[in-house]
PDB file of C-alpha atoms in Angstrom:
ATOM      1  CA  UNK A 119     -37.980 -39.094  42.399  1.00 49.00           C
ATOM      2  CA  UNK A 120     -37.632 -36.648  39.411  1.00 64.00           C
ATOM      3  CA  UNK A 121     -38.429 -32.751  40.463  1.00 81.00           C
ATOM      4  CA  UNK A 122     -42.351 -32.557  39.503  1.00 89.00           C
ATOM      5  CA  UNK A 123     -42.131 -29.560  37.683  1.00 90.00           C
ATOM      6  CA  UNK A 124     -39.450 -31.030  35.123  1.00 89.00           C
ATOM      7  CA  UNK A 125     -41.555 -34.372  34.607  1.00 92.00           C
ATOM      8  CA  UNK A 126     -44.382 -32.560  33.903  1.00 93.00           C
ATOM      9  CA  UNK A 127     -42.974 -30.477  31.148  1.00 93.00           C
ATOM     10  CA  UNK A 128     -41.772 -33.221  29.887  1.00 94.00           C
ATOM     11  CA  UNK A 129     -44.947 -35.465  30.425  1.00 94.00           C
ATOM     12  CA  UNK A 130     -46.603 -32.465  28.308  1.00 94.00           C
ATOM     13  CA  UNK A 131     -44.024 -32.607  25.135  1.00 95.00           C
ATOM     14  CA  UNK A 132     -44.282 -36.354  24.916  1.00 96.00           C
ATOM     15  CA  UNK A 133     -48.294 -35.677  24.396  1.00 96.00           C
ATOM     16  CA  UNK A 134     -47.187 -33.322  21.758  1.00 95.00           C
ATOM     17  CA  UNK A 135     -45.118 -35.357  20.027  1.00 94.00           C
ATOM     18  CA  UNK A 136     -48.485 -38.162  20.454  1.00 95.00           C
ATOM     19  CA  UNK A 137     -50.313 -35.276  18.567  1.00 95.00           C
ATOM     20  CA  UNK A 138     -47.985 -34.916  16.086  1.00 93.00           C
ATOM     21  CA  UNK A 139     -48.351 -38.619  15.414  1.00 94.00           C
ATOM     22  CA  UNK A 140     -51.613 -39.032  14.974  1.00 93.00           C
ATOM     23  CA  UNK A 141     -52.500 -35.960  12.891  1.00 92.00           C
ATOM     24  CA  UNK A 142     -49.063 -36.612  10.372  1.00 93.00           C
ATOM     25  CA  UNK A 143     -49.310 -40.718  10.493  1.00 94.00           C
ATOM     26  CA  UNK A 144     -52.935 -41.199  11.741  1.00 95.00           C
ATOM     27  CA  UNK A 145     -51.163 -43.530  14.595  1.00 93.00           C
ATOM     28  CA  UNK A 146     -51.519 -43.163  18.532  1.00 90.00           C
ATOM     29  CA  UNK A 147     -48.434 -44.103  20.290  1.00 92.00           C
ATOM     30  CA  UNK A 148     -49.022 -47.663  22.612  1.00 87.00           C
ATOM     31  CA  UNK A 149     -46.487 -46.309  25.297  1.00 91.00           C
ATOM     32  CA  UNK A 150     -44.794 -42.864  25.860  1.00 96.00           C
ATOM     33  CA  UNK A 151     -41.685 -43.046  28.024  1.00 96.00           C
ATOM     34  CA  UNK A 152     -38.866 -40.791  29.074  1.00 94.00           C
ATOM     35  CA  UNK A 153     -35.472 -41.990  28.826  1.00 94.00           C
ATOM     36  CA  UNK A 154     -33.488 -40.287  31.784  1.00 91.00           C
ATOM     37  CA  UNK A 155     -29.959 -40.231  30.449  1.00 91.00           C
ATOM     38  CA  UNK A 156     -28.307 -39.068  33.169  1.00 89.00           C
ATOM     39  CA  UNK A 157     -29.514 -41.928  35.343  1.00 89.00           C
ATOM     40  CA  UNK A 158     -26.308 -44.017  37.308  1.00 90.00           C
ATOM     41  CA  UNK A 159     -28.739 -46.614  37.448  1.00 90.00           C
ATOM     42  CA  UNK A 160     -30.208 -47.843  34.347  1.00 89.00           C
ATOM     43  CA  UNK A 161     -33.193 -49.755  34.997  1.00 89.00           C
ATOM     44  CA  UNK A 162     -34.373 -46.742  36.666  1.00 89.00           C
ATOM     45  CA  UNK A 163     -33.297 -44.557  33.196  1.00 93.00           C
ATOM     46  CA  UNK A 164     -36.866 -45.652  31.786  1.00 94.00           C
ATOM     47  CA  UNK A 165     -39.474 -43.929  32.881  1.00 94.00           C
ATOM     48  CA  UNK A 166     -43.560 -45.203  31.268  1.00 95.00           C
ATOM     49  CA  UNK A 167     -45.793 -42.074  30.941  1.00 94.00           C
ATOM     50  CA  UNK A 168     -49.606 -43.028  30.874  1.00 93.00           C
ATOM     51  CA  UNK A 169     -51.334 -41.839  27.496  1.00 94.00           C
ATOM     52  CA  UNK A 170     -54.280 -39.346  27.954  1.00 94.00           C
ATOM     53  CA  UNK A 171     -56.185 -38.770  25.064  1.00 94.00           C
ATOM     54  CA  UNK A 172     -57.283 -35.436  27.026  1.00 96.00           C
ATOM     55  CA  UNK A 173     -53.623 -34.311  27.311  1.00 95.00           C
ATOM     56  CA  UNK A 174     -53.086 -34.988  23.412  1.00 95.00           C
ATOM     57  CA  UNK A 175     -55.996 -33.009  22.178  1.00 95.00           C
ATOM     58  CA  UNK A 176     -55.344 -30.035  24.812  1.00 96.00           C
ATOM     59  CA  UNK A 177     -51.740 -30.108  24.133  1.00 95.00           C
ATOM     60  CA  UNK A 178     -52.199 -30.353  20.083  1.00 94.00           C
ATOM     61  CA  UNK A 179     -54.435 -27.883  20.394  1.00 96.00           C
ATOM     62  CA  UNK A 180     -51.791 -25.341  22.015  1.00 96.00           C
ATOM     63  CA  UNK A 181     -49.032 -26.405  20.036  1.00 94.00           C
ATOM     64  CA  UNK A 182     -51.305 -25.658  16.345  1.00 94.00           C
ATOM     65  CA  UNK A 183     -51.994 -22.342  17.905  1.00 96.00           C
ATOM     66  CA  UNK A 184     -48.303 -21.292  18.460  1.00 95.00           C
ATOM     67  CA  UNK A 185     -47.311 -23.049  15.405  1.00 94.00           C
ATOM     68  CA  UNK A 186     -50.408 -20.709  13.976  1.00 96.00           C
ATOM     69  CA  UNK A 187     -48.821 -17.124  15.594  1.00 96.00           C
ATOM     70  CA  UNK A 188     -44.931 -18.089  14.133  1.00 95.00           C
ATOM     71  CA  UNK A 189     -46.344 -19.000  10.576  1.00 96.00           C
ATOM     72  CA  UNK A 190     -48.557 -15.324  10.962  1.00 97.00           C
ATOM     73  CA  UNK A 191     -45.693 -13.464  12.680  1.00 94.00           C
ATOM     74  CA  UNK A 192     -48.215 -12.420  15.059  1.00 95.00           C
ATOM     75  CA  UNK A 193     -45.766 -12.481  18.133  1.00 92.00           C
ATOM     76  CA  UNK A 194     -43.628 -10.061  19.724  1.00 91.00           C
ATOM     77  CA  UNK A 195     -40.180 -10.191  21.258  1.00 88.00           C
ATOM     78  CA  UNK A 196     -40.317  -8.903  24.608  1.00 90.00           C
ATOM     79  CA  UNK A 197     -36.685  -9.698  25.845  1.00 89.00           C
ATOM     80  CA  UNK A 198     -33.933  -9.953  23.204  1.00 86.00           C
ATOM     81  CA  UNK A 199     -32.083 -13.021  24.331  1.00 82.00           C
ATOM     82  CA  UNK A 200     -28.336 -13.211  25.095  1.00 83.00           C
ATOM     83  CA  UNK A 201     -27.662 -14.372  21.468  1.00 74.00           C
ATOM     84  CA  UNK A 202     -24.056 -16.402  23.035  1.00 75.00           C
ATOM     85  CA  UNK A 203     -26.216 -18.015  25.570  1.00 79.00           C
ATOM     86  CA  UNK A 204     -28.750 -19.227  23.024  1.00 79.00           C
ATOM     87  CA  UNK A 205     -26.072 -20.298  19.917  1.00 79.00           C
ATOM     88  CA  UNK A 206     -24.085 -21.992  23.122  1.00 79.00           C
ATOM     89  CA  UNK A 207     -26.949 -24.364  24.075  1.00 77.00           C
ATOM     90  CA  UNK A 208     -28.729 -24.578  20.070  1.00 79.00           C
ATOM     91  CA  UNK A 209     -28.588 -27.641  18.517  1.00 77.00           C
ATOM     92  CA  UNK A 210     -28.316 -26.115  14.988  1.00 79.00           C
ATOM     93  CA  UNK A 211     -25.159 -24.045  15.895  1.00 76.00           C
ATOM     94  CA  UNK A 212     -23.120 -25.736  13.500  1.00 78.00           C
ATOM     95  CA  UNK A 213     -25.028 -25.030  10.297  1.00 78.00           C
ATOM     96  CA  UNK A 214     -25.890 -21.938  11.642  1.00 78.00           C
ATOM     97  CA  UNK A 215     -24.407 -18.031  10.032  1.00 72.00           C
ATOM     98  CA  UNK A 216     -25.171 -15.980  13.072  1.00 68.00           C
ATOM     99  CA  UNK A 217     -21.699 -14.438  14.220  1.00 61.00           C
ATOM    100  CA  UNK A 218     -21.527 -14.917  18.112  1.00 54.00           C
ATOM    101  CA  UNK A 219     -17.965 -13.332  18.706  1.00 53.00           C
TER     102      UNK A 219
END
């Protein structure tokens, strides 16, 4: 069984990403399902979420209002981040100027 916490996060993006779709495409996903890649066995790998309509409009809600603070720089940064930590694990490193050395 996959650690609660961790499926839950990721229960909670997939309804994002259902948010996304239906405000960008006007389409609600059929299915949502996890793929867990680092599954030995792969007919256990895929993993069906249920859909919640709920979840979508609570978890689109959240995600406009974040989106909302970053476009209105109305954050703060509490705890600079180990910038060599962060480039190591970005997915963007490669395009990326920030010196890490």
């Amino acid at each position: 069984m996959k650690n609660d916490a961790v499926l839950e996060k990721y229960r909670y993006q997939l309804h994002v990403y259902a948010h996304i779709l239906k405000e960008r495409y006007q389409k609600d996903p059929e299915r949502l399902y996890i793929y867990w890649t680092a599954e030995e066995n792969r007919k256990d790998a895929l993993m069906e979420i249920n859909y919640d309509e709920k979840l979508v409009e609570a978890a689109g809600k959240h995600f406009d209002s974040v989106a909302k603070c970053i476009i209105n720089k109305d954050f703060e940064i509490k705890t600079k981040p180990d910038k060599t930590k962060v480039c190591k694990e970005c997915d963007f490193k490669h395009f990326c100027r920030v010196e890490t050395k």
